[in-house]
Coordinates of C-alpha atoms and ligand atoms in Angstrom, one line a residue:
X1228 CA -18.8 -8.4 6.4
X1229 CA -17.0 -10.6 4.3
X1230 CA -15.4 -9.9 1.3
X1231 CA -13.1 -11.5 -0.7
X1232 CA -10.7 -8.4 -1.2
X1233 CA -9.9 -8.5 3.0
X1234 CA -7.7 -12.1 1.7
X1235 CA -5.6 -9.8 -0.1
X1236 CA -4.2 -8.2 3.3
X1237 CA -2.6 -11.5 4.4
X1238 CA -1.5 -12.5 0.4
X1239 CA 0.7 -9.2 0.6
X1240 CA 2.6 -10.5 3.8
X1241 CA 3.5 -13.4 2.2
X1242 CA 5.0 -11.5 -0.2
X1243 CA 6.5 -9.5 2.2
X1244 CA 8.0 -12.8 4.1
X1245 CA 9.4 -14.4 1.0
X1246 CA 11.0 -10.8 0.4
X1247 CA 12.3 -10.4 4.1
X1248 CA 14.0 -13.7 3.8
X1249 CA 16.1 -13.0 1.1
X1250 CA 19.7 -12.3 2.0
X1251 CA 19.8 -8.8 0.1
X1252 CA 16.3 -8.3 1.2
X1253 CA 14.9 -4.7 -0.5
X1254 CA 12.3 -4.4 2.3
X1255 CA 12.7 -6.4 6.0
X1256 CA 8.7 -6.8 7.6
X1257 CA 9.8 -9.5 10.6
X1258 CA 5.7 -9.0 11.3
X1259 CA 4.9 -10.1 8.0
X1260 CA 5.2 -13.8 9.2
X1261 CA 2.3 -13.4 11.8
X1262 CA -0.4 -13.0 8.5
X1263 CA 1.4 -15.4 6.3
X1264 CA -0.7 -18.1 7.0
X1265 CA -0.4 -21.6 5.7
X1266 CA -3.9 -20.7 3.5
X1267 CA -2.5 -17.5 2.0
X1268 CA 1.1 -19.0 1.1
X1269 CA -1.0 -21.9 -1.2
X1270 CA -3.0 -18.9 -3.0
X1271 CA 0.1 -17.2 -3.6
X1272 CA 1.8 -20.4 -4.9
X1273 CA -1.4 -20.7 -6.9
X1274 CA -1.3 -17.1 -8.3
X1275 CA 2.8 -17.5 -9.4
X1276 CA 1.9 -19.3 -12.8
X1277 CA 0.0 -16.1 -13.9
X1278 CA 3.3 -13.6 -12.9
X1279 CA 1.4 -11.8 -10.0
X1280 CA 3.3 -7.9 -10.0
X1281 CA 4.5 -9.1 -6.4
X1282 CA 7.7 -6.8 -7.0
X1283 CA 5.6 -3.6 -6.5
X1284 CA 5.1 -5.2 -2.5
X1285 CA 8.8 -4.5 -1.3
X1286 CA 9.3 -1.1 -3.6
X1287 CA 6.1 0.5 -2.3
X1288 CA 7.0 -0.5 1.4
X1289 CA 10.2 1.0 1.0
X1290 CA 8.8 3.8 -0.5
X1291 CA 6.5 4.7 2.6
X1292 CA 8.9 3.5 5.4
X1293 CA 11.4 6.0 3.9
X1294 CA 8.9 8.9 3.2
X1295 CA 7.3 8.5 6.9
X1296 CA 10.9 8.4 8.6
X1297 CA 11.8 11.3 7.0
X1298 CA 8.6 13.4 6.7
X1299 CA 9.0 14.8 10.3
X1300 CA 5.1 14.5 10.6
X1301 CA 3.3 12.9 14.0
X1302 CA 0.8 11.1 13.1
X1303 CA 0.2 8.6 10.1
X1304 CA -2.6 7.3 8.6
X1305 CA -2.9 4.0 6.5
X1306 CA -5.5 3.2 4.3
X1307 CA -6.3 0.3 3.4
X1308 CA -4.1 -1.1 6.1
X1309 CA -4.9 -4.8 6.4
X1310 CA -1.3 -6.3 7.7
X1311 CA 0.7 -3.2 7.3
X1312 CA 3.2 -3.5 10.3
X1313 CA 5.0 0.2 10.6
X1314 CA 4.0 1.0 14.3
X1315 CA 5.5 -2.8 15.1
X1316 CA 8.6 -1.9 13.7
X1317 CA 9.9 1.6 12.8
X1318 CA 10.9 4.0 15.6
X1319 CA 7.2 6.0 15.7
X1320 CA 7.4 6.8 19.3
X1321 CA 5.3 8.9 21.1
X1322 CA 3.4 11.0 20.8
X1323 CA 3.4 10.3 17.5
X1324 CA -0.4 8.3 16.3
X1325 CA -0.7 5.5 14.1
X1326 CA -4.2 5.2 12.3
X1327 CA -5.1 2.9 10.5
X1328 CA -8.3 2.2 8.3
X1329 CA -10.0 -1.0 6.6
X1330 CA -13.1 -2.7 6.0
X1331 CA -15.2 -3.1 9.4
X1332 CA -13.9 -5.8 10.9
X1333 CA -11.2 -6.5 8.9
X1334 CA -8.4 -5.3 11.7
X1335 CA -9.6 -6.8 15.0
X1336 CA -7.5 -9.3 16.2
X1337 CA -4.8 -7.9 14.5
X1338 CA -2.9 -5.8 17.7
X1339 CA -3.7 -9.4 19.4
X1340 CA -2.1 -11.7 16.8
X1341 CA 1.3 -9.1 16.7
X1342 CA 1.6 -9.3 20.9
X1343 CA 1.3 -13.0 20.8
X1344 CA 4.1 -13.2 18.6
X1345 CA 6.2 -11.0 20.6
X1346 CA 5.4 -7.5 18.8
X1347 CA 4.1 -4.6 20.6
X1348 CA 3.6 -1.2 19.3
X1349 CA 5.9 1.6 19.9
X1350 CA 2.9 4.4 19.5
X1351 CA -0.4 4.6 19.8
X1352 CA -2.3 2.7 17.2
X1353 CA -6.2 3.6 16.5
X1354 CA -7.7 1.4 14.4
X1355 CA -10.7 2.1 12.2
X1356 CA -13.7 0.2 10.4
X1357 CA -14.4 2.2 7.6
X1358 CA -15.6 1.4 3.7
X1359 CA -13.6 4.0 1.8
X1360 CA -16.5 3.9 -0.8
X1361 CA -18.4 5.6 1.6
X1362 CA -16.2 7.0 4.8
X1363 CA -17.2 9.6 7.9
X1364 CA -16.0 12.8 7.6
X1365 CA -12.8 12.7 9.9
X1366 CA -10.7 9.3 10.3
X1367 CA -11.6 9.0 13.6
X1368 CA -12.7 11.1 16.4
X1369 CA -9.5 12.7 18.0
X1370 CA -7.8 12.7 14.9
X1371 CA -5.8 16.5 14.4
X1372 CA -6.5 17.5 10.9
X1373 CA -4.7 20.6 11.9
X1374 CA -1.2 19.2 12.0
X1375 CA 0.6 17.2 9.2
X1376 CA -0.2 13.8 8.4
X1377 CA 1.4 11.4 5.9
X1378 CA -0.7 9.0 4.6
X1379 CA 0.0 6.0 3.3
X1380 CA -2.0 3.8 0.1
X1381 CA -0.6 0.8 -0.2
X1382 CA -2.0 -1.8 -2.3
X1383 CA -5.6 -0.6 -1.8
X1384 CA -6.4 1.8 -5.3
X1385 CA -6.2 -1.4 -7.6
X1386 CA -9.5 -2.4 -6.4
X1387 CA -11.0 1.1 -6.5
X1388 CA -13.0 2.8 -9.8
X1389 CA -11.5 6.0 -10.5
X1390 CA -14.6 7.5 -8.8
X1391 CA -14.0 6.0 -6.1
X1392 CA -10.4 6.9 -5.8
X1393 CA -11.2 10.4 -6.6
X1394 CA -13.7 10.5 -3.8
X1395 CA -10.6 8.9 -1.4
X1396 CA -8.2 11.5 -2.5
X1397 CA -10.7 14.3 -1.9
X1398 CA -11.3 12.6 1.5
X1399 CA -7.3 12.6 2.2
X1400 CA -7.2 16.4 1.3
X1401 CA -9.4 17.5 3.3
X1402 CA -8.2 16.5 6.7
X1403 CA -4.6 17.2 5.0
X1404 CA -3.0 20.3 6.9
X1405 CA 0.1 22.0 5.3
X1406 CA 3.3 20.1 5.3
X1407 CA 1.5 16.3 5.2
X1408 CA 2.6 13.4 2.4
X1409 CA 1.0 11.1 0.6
X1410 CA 2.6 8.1 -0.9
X1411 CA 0.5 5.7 -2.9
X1412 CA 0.9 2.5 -5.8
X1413 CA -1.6 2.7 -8.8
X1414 CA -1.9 0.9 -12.0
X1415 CA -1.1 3.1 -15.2
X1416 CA -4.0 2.2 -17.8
X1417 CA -1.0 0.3 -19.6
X1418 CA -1.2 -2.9 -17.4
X1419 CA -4.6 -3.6 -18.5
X1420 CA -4.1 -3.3 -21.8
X1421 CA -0.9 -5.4 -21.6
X1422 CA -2.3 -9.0 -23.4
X1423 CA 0.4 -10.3 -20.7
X1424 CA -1.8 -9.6 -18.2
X1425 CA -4.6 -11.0 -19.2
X1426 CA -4.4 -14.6 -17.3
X1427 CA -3.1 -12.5 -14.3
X1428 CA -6.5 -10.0 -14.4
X1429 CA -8.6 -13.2 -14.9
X1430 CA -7.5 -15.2 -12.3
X1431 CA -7.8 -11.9 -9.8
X1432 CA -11.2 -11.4 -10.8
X1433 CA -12.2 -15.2 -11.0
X1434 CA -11.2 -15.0 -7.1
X1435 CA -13.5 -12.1 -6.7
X1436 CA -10.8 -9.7 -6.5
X1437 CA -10.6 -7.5 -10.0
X1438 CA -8.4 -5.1 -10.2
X1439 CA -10.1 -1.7 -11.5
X1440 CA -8.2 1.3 -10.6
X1441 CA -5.8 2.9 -13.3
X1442 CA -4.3 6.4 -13.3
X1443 CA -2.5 7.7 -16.2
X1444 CA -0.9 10.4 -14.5
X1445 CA -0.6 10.8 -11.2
X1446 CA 1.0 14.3 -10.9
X1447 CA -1.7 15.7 -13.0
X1448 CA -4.2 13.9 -11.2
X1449 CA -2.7 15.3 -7.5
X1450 CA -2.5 18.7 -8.9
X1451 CA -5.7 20.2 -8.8
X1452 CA -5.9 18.8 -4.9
X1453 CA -3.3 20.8 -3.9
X1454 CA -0.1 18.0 -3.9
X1455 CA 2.9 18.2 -5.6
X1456 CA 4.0 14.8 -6.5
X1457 CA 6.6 13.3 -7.9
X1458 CA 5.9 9.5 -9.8
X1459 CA 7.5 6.8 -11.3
X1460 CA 6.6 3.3 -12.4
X1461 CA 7.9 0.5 -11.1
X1462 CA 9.4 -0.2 -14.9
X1463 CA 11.4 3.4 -14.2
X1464 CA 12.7 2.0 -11.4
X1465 CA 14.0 -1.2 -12.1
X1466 CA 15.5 0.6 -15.3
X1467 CA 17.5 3.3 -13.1
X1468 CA 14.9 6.0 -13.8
X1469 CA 14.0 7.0 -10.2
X1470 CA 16.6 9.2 -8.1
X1471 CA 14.8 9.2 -4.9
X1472 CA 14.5 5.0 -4.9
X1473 CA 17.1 2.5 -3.9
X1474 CA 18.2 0.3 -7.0
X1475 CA 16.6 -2.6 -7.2
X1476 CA 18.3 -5.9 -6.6
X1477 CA 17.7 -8.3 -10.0
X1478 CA 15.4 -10.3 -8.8
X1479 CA 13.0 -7.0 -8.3
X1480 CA 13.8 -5.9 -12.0
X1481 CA 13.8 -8.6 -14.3
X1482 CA 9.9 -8.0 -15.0
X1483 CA 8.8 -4.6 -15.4
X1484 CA 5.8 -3.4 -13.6
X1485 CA 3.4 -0.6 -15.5
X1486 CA 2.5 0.3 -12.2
X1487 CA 2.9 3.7 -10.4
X1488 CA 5.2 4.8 -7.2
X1489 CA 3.7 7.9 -5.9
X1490 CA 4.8 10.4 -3.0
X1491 CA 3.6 14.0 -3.1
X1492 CA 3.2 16.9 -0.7
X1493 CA 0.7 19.4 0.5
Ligands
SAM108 C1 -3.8 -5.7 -1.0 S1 -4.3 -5.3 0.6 C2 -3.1 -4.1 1.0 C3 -2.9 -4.1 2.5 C4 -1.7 -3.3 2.9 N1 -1.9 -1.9 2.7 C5 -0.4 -3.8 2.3 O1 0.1 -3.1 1.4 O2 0.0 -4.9 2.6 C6 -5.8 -4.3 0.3 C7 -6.4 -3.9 1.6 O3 -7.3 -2.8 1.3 C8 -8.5 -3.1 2.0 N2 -9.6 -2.5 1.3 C9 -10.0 -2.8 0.0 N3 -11.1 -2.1 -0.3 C10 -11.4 -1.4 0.8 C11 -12.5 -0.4 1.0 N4 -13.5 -0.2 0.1 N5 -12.5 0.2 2.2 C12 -11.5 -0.1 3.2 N6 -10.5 -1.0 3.0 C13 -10.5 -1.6 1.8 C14 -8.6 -4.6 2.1 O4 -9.5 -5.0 3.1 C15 -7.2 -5.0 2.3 O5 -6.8 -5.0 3.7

């Protein structure tokens, strides 16, 4: 299947390259350089006019490398995965279990690319073909929805209806035991409202890639699931407001994101 929101997977890499090159780097992905291709470096050159939210990139992958190191869980699941490289490079050894889930198709090759640049996993990686508009009941067969699982949502509820990303949560909670976390990045209604945004949203959907997930308030929406979260927009960040997030260096805070930073607990 091809659709055009798989290009985003490789777009966020090159984010995640430019940031990992920077001497104060906020976030270091030395994988991220295996998807930056030479095709997905032009389109993000192409999208900079329009002031692309490409701070969020670092500050969410912060925010789920530090929530999975410290969550004490043993397995992980990412949705929406596309070039996320945790099992690559943080110390998940065994017998923790790496899942992660995209479009059909979208990951194969992937484990391939990483080994031929040098990069093998340090746990056991399953990878799934799913549509999270319409998923199986379990992530994959063998996954333990009895023990604690953090999972991770990175970049993948912008192009998601809020029915859609209500059906996704209620998917998550229910092969969510006691003790698992969930960290995600959302759009608060704000952004698209923002006349600012405007070129941005129209270039994004001109490349067949709207973005249509908003949440106004993502402890209340959590709530009734069972998490406790706690959120904070990437504007509360760069402007000191969020205790359990690094600073952010100037060149991550000089535009303000409405954009939510979400990690909660079941
Ligand atoms: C912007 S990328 C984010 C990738 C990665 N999580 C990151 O932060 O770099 C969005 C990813 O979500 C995936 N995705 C979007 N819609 C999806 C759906 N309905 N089902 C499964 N995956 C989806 C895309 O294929 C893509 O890999």
């Amino acid at each position: 299947m091809t659709t055009p929101v798989r290009r985003t997977s490789d777009w966020m890499a090159v984010v995640r390259a430019e940031e990992s090159a920077q001497p104060d780097a906020y976030y270091v992905d030395p994988c991220a350089e295996v998807f930056a291709t030479e095709q997905a470096r032009k389109v993000v050159d192409a999208f900079k006019p329009f002031h692309p939210p490409s701070e969020i990139v670092p500050v969410r992958g912060r925010l789920g490398d530090q929530t999975l190191l410290s969550s004490r869980v043993r397995q992980a699941v990412s949705v929406g995965a596309g070039s996320d490289s945790r099992p690559y490079r943080l110390p998940l050894d065994p017998p923790f279990v790496y899942y992660e889930v995209d479009l059909p198709g979208q990951l194969s090759g992937k484990a391939e690319a990483l080994a031929e640049a040098g990069f093998q996993p340090r746990c056991r990686v399953v990878s799934v073909g799913t549509d999270l508009r319409s998923p199986p009941p379990a992530v994959a067969p063998g996954f333990d929805a009895i023990v604690a699982t953090h999972w991770i949502v990175e970049g993948v509820l912008y192009y998601l209806t809020r029915a859609e990303a209500d059906s996704v949560i209620g998917w998550i909670t229910r092969q969510s035991a006691p003790g698992s976390w969930l960290t995600f990045d959302v759009p608060h209604p704000c952004f698209f409202t923002d006349p600012d945004r405007r070129p941005f949203l129209r270039e994004m959907a001109a490349r067949g890639v709207p973005f249509v997930g908003a949440v106004e308030d993502p402890v209340a929406w959590l709530a009734p699931h069972g998490w406790t979260a706690e959120a904070a927009t990437h504007r509360d960040v760069a402007e000191g407001r969020c205790p359990w997030l690094p600073p952010l260096p100037p060149r991550l805070s000089a535009r303000k994101q409405d954009i939510w930073l979400t990690r909660a607990r079941r």
